[in-house]
XYZ file of C-alpha atoms in Angstrom:
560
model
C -69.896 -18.147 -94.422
C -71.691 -16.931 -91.121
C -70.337 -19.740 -89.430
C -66.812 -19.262 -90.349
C -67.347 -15.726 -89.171
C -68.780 -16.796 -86.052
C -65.622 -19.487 -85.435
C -63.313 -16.746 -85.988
C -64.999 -14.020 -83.623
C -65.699 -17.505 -81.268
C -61.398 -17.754 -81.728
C -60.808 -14.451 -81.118
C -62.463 -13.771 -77.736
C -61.086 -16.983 -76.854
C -57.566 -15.962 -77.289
C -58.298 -12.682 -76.057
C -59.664 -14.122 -73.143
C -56.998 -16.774 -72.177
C -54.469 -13.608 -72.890
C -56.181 -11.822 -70.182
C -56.353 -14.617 -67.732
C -52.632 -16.336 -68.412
C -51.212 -17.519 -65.641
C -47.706 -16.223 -64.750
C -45.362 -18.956 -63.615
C -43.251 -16.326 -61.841
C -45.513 -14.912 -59.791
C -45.825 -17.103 -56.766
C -49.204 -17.223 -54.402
C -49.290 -18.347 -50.775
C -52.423 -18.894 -48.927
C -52.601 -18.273 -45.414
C -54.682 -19.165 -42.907
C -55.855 -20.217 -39.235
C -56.422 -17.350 -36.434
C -55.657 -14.335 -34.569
C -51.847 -15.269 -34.976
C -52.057 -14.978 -38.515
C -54.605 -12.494 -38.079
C -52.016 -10.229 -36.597
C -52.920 -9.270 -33.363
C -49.436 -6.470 -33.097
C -50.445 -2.883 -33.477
C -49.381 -1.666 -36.936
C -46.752 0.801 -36.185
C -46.083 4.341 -39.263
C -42.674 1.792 -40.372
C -44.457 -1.458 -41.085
C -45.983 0.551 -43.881
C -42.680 1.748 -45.363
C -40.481 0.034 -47.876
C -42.539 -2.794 -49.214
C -41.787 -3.909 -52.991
C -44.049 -3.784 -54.833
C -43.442 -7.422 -56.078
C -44.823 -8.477 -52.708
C -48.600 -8.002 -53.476
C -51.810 -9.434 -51.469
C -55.157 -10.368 -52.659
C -58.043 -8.686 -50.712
C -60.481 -11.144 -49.301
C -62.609 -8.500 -47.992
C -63.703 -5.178 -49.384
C -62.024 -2.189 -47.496
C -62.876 1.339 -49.135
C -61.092 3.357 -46.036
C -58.184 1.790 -47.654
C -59.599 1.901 -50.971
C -59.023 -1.695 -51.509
C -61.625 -3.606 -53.109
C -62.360 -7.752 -52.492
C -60.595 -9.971 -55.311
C -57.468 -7.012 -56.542
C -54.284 -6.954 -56.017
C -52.299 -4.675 -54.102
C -48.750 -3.725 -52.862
C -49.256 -5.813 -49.349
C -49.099 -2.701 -47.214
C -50.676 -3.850 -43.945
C -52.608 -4.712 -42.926
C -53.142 -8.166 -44.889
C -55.972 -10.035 -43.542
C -58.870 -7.654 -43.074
C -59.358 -3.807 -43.176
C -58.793 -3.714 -38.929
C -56.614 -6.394 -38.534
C -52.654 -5.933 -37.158
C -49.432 -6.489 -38.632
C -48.779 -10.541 -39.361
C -46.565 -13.114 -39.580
C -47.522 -13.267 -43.076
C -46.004 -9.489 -43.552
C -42.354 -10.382 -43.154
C -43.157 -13.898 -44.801
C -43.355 -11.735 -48.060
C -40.973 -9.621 -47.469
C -38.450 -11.893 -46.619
C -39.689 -13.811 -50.015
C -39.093 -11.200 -52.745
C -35.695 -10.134 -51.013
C -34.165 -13.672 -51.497
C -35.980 -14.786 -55.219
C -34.787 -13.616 -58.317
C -36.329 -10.160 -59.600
C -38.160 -11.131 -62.114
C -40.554 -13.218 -59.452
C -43.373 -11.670 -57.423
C -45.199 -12.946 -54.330
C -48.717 -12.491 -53.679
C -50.821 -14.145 -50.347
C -53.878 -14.306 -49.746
C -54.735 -13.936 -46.070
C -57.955 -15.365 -44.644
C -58.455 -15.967 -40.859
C -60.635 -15.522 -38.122
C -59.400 -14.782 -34.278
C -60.109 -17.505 -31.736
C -61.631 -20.012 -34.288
C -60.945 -23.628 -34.026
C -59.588 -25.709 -37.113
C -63.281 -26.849 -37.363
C -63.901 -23.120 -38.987
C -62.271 -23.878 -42.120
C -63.672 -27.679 -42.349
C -66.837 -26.711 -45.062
C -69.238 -29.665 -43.315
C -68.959 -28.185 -39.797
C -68.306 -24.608 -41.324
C -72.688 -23.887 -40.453
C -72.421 -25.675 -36.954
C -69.338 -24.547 -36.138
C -71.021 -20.652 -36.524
C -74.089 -21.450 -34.764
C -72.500 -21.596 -31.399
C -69.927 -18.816 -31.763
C -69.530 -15.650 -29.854
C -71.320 -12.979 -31.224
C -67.633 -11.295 -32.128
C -66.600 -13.753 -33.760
C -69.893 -14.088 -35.683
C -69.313 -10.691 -37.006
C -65.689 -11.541 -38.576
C -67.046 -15.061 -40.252
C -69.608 -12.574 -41.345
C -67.061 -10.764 -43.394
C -66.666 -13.692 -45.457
C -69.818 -14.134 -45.975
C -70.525 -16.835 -43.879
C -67.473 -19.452 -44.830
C -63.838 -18.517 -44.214
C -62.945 -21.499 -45.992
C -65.236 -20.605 -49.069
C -63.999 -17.482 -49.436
C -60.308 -18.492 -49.302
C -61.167 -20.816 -51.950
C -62.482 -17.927 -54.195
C -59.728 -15.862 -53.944
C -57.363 -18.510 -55.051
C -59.223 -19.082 -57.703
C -59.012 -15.804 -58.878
C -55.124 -15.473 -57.843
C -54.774 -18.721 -60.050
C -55.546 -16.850 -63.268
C -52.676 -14.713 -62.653
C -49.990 -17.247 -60.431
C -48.845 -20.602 -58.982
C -49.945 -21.360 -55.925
C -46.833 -22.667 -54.373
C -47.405 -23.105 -50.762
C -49.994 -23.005 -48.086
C -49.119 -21.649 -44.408
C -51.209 -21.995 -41.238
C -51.050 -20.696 -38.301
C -53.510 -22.080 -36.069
C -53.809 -24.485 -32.561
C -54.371 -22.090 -29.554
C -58.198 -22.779 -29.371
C -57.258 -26.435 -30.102
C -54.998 -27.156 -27.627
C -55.181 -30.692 -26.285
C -56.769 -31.864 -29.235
C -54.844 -34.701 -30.652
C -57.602 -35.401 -33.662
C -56.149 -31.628 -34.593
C -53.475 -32.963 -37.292
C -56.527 -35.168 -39.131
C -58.661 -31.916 -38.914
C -56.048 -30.150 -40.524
C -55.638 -32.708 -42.939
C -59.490 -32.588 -44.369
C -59.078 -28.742 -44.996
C -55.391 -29.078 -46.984
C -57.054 -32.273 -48.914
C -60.390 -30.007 -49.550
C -58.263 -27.420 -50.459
C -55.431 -29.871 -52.854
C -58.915 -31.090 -54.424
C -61.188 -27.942 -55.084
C -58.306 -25.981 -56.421
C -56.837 -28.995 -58.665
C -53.549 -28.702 -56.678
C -50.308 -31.472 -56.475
C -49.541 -32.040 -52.477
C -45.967 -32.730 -54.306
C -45.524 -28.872 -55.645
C -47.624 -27.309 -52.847
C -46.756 -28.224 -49.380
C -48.641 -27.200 -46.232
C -46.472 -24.508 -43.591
C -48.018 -24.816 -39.920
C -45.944 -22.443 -37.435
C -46.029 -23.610 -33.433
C -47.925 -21.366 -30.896
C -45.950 -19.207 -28.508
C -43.513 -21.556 -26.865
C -42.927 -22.842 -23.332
C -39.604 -21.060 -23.103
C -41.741 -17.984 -23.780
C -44.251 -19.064 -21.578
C -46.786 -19.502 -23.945
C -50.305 -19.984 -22.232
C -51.072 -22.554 -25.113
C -47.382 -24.252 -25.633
C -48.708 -28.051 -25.330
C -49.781 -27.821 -28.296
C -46.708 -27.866 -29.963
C -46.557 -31.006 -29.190
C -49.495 -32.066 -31.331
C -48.290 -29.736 -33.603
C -44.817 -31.506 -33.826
C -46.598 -34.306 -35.171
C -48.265 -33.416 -38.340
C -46.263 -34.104 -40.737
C -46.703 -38.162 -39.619
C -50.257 -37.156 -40.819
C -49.454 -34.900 -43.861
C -46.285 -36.166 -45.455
C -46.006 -32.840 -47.605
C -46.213 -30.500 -43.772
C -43.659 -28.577 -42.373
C -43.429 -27.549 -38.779
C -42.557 -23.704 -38.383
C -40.691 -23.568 -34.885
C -41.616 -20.301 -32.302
C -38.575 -21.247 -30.265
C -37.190 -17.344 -29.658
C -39.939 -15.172 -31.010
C -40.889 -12.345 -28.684
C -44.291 -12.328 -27.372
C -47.126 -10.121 -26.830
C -47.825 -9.445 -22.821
C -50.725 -12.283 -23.143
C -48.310 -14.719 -23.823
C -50.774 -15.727 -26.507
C -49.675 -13.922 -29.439
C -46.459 -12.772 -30.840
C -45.420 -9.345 -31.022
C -44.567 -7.167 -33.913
C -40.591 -8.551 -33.879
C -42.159 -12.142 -32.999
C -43.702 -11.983 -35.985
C -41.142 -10.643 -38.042
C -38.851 -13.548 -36.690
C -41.410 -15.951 -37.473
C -42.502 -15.009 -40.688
C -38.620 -15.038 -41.924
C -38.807 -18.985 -40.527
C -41.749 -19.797 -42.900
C -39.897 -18.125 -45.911
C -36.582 -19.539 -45.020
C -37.878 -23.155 -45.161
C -40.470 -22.228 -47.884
C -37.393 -20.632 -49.868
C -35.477 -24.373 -49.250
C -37.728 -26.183 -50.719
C -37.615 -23.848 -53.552
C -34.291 -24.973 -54.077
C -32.613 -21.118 -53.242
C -30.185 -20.641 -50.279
C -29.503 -17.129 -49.094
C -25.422 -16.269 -50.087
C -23.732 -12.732 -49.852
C -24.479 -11.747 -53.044
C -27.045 -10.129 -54.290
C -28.663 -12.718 -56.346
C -30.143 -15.795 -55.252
C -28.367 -18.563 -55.356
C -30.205 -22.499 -56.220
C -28.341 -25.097 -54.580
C -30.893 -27.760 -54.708
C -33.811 -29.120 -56.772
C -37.514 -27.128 -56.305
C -40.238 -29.081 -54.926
C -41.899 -30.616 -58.264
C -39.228 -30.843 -59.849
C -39.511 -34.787 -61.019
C -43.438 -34.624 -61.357
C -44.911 -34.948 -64.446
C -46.453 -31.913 -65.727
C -48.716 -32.257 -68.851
C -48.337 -28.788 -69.960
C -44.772 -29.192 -70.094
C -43.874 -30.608 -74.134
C -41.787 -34.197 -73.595
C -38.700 -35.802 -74.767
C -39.232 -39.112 -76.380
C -37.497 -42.481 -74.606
C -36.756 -45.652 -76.858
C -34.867 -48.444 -75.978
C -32.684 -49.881 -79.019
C -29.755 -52.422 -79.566
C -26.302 -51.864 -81.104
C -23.666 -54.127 -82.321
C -20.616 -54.715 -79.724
C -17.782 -56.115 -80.615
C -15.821 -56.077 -76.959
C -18.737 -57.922 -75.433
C -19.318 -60.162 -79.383
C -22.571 -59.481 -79.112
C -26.039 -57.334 -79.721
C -26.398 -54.923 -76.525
C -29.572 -52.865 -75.530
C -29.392 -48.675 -74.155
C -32.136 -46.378 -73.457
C -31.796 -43.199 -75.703
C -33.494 -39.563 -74.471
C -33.846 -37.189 -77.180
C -35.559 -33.436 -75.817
C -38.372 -31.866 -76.635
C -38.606 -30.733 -80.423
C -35.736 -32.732 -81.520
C -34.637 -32.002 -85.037
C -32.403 -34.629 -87.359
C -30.971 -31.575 -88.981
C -29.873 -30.056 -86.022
C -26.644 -31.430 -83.759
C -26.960 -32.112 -80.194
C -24.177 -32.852 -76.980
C -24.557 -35.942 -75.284
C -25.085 -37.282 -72.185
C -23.781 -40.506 -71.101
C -25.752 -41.473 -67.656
C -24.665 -44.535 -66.000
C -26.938 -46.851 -63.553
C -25.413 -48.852 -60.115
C -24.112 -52.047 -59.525
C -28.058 -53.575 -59.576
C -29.419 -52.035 -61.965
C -29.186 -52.396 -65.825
C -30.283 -49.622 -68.979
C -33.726 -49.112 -67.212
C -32.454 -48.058 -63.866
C -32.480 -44.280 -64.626
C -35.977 -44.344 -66.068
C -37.501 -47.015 -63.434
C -36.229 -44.924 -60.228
C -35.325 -41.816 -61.302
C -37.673 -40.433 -64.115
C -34.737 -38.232 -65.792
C -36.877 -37.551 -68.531
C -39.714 -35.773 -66.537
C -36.654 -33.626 -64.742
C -35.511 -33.210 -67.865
C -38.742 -32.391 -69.666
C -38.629 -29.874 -67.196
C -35.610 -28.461 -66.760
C -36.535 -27.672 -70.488
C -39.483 -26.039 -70.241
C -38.274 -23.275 -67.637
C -35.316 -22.809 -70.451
C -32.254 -23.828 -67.516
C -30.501 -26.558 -69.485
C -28.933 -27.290 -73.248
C -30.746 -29.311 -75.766
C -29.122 -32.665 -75.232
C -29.218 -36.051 -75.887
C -28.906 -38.585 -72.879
C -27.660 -42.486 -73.539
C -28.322 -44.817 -70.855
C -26.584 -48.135 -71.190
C -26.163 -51.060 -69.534
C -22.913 -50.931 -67.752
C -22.622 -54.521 -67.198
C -20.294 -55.242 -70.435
C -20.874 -58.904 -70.257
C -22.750 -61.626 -72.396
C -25.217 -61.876 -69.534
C -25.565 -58.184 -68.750
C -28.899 -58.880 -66.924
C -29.022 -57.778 -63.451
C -30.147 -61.032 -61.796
C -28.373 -63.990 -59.766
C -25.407 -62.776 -57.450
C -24.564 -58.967 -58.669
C -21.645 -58.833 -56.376
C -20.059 -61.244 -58.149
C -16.196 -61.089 -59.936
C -17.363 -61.569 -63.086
C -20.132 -59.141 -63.084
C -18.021 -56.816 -61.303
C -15.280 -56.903 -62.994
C -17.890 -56.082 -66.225
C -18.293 -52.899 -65.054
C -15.065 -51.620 -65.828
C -14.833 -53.809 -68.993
C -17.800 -51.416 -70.075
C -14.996 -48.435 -70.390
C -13.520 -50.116 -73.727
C -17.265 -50.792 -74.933
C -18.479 -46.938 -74.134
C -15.391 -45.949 -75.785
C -15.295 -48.405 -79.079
C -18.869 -49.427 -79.556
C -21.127 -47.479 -78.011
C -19.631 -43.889 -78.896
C -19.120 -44.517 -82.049
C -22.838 -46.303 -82.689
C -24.505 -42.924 -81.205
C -22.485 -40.819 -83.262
C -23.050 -42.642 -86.191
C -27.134 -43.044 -85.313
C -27.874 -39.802 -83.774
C -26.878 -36.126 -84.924
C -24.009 -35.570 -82.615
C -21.260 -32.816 -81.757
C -18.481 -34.950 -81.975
C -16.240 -33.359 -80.048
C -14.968 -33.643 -75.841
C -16.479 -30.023 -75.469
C -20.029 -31.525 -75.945
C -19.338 -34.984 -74.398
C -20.570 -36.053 -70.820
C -20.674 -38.702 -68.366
C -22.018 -38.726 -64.403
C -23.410 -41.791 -62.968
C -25.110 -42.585 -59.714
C -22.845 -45.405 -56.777
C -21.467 -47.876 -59.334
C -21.906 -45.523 -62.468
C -20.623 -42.849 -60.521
C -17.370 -44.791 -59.867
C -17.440 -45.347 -63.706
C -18.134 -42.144 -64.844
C -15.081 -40.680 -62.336
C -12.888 -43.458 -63.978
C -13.795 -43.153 -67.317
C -14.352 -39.577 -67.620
C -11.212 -38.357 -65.368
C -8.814 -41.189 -67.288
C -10.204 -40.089 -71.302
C -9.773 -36.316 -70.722
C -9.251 -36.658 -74.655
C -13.138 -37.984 -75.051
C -14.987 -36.047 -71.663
C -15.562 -32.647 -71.006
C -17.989 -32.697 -67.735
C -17.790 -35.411 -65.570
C -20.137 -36.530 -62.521
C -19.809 -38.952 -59.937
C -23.568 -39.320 -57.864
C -22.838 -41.224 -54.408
C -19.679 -43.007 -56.281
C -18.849 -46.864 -54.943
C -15.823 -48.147 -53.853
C -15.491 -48.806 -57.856
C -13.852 -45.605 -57.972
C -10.092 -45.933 -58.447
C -7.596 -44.143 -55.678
C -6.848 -40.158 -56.088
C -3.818 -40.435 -57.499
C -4.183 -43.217 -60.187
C -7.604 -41.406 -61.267
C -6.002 -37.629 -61.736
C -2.312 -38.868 -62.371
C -1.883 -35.323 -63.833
C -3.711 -32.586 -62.105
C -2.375 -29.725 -64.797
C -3.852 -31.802 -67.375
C -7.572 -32.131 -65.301
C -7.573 -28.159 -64.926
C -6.882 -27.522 -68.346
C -9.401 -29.832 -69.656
C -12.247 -30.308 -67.538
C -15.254 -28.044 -67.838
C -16.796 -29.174 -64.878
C -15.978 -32.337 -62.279
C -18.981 -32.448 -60.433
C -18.564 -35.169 -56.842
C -21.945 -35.171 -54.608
C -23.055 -37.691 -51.936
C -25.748 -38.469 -49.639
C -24.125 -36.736 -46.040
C -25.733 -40.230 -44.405
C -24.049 -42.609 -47.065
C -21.590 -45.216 -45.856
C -19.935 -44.813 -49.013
C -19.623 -41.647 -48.880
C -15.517 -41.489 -47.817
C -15.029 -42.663 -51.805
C -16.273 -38.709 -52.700
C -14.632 -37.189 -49.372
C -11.024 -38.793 -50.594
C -11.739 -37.514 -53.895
C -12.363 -34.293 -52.808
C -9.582 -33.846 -50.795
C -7.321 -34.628 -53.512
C -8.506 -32.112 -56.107
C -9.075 -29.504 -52.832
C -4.946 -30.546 -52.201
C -4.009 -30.357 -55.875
C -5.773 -27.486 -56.439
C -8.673 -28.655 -59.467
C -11.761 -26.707 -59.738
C -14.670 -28.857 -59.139
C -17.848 -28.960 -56.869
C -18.166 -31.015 -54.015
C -21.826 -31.256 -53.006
C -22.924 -32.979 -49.815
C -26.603 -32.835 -48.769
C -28.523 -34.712 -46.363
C -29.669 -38.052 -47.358
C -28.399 -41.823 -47.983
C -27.651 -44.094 -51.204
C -30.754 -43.283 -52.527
C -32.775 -41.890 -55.875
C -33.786 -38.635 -53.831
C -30.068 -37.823 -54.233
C -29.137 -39.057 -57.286
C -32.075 -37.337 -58.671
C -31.030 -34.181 -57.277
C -27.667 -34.807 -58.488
C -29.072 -34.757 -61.939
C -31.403 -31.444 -61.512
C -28.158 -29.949 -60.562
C -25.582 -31.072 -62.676
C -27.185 -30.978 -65.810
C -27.943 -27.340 -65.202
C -24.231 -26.760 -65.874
C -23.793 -29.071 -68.915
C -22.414 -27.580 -72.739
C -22.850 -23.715 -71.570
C -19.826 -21.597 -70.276
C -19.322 -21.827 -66.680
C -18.083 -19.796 -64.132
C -15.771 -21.495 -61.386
C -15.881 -18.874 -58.802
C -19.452 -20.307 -57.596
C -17.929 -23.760 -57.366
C -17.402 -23.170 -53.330
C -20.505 -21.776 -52.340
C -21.751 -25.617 -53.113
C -19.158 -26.808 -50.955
C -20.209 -28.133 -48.933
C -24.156 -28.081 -48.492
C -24.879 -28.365 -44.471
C -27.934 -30.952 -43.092
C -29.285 -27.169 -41.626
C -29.824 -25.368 -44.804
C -32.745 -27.702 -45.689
C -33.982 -27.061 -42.316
């Protein structure tokens, strides 16, 4: 009996404790680092304390009681950020600039640790103690403030933000008293792997931001080292280079001044906010226009769909064919479910999808953060031939011609096998097909010429398998009544990419609601992956057409 008690009380605490310690995947942590530059070296000014949300918070590193601030809380991030002296910060307007172009419900806390005039070699922990050794005696006093190890300390406080946030990105600012040094993008490298290691963090969902030094055209005393600069992401695939290019300057032509800073700090949240997926519109909220950093890595927090690969009886081909079936997370027999029908390219076969493109982790995903429909997803093999392997000459007739033979076996066999197998909504309303280059011209074909069977239709970097404008929407009156959503996107560095654009211009001429989505990239999985994240957002949920043009079209700069 006194052990039960003691399991219970054990159970208790524990879920008392995890309660207090939850992490909250909408509050988003940044840390920051490097020297005086992210320091903040401008006076701080009556106004730079004014008007800060108070979803933009900051995690004290040091303990200030003039400011009654105490190391390891959270604050509104009235400046200054870094330490109790320090001056307003790139970092400042980084926030700011954050929590005015997110959604409301999502906060943004940094955590600011740097030191003035240090070299990268600071923040490496092995060269942390000789590093100190031969400092100035001013600069030995602001290492002292972190008790020895800037790098430690940084470490400590994102520990304690984790048990509250996400870390989602790491900025740097940093170079000046490296200039010249081309080992600087390895150096670099060791403290982002030291920190990806000790704080169990994915180099896939947490990219490093590294801003330039004050730049030639400004005169910057320490502009050369852009040039090293420039080069880090060769060294750090997951880096992003912050240009200065514009940003007013202090008199020393070392630092930035307070509008420098502002300017700069916007550049690390516009690019941080692209690779969150958001791009800033006129309205008030933010607007996603492409898929999040993350978005197709596995998380094992995240519950998972199940993937089996089964065979079904077709009579156009006369014999036994094999598809890949996704069912979502917590599937239920009892329940009935709209289906996706996702079709692979001209050399691939039912694995394509799961082999290049992992829709079940985007999926899995997509799920979790409650931004797409329960739905079932049917890959087949497209190929509706005897031989439907994808081996021996793919390009030619026979095989190619298989691929639109496949409309009659979607439509007779396969259809009609799901919705006999699986518990299915029957109906066009919660039917769908997209498909990525020779799917994509199938799904366009199929989907736009059985507007009795297909709701939502999507065409991912469609091939030259896509029939002309006018023989695939005969009837554009019919297409507006009946389609919930044509979705056409493409690769802006695709050679087949004039098979969308002639689309497009059709529906733009005849006047059919649909999106046309162009983003930079080739005939590749990055975009037909992104195609996915995107489309299936829309899928079996009422949809408003007026945001249909604010994806049209997607410019190479907004990812910039």
């Amino acid at each position: 009996m006194k052990l039960l008690i003691r399991v219970f009380a054990f159970t208790i605490v524990f879920f008392i404790v995890q309660n207090a310690y939850s992490q909250d995947p909408n509050f988003h942590v940044y840390l920051s680092f490097g020297q005086s530059n992210m320091e903040g070296a401008a006076p701080l000014e009556p106004q730079d304390k004014l008007g800060v949300d108070p979803r933009f918070q900051v995690l004290e590193a040091v303990n200030c009681p003039d400011l009654g601030r105490e190391m390891g809380k959270w604050y509104t991030a009235i400046p200054p950020l870094c330490r109790c002296k320090t001056g307003f910060t790139l970092t400042d307007n980084f926030g700011r600039t954050m929590v005015a172009n997110l959604p409301k419900n999502i906060k943004v806390g940094v955590v600011n640790v740097a030191v003035g005039g240090c070299k990268i070699e600071l923040f490496d922990p092995e060269k942390t103690e000789s590093y100190t050794a031969t400092a100035p005696d001013w600069m030995k006093g602001m290492i002292k403030e972190y008790n020895g190890s800037p790098y430690a300390r940084l470490v400590e406080m994102a520990k304690i933000a984790q048990k509250t946030g996400v870390i989602k990105g790491i900025l740097l600012h940093q170079g000046e008293s490296n200039t010249g040094d081309t080992l600087w993008p390895k150096k670099v490298k060791i403290v982002y792997d030291n920190l990806l290691k000790d704080l169990n963090l994915d180099p896939r969902k947490v990219p490093l931001l590294s801003g330039e030094t004050v730049h030639e055209e400004q005169n910057g005393k320490c502009a050369s080292m852009n040039k090293i600069i420039a080069v880090l992401p060769k060294t750090i695939p997951t880096a992003y280079v912050i240009s200065s290019k514009g940003c007013a300057v202090a008199s020393d032509f070392l630092h930035f001044n307070t509008e420098g800073y502002k300017e700069l700090g916007k550049r690390y949240a516009d690019q941080m906010l692209s690779l969150l997926g958001y791009k800033a519109t006129n309205s008030s909220e933010p607007f996603i226009v492409q898929a999040p950093l993350g978005f197709d890595v596995l998380n094992p927090n995240v519950p998972a769909g199940k993937v089996e690969t089964i065979t079904y009886d077709s009579k156009t081909v006369g014999t036994t064919r094999k598809v890949t079936i996704y069912t979502p997370p917590g599937f239920n027999k009892k329940k009935k479910y709209p289906v996706l029908y996702l079709l692979h390219g001209i050399g691939g076969d039912e694995k394509e999808w799961l082999n290049g493109g992992n829709p079940q982790i985007i999926l899995d995903n997509l799920y979790s953060e409650g931004k797409i429909e329960p739905m079932i997803v049917v890959m087949p093999n497209g190929r509706a031939m005897k031989d439907d392997s994808a081996s021996g000459d793919i390009m030619a007739a026979d095989k190619v011609q298989a691929f639109a033979n496949f409309e009659k076996d979607l439509l007779h066999d396969l259809i009609p096998f799901i919705e006999k197998k699986y518990p299915v909504l029957k109906d066009r309303e919660h039917r769908a097909i997209a498909g990525l280059s020779m799917g994509g011209g199938q799904s366009l074909n199929f989907g736009l010429g059985n507007l009795n069977q297909f709701a939502w239709v999507g065409g991912f970097s469609s091939a030259p398998n896509t029939k002309i404008p006018h023989e695939l929407i005969p009837n554009p009156e019919e297409a507006k009544k009946k389609l919930k959503l044509l979705w056409i996107s493409c690769g802006d560095k695709d050679w087949l990419i004039e098979n969308s654009k002639r689309t497009h211009d059709y529906l733009l001429k005849n006047n059919v609601p649909h999106i046309y989505y162009i983003e930079p990239g080739v005939h590749d999985f990055k975009v037909w992956k992104n195609g996915l994240y995107m489309f299936s957002q829309f899928l079996f949920k009422p949809v408003d057409q007026s945001v249909f043009s604010k994806y049209t079209v997607l410019e190479t700069a907004d990812l910039n």
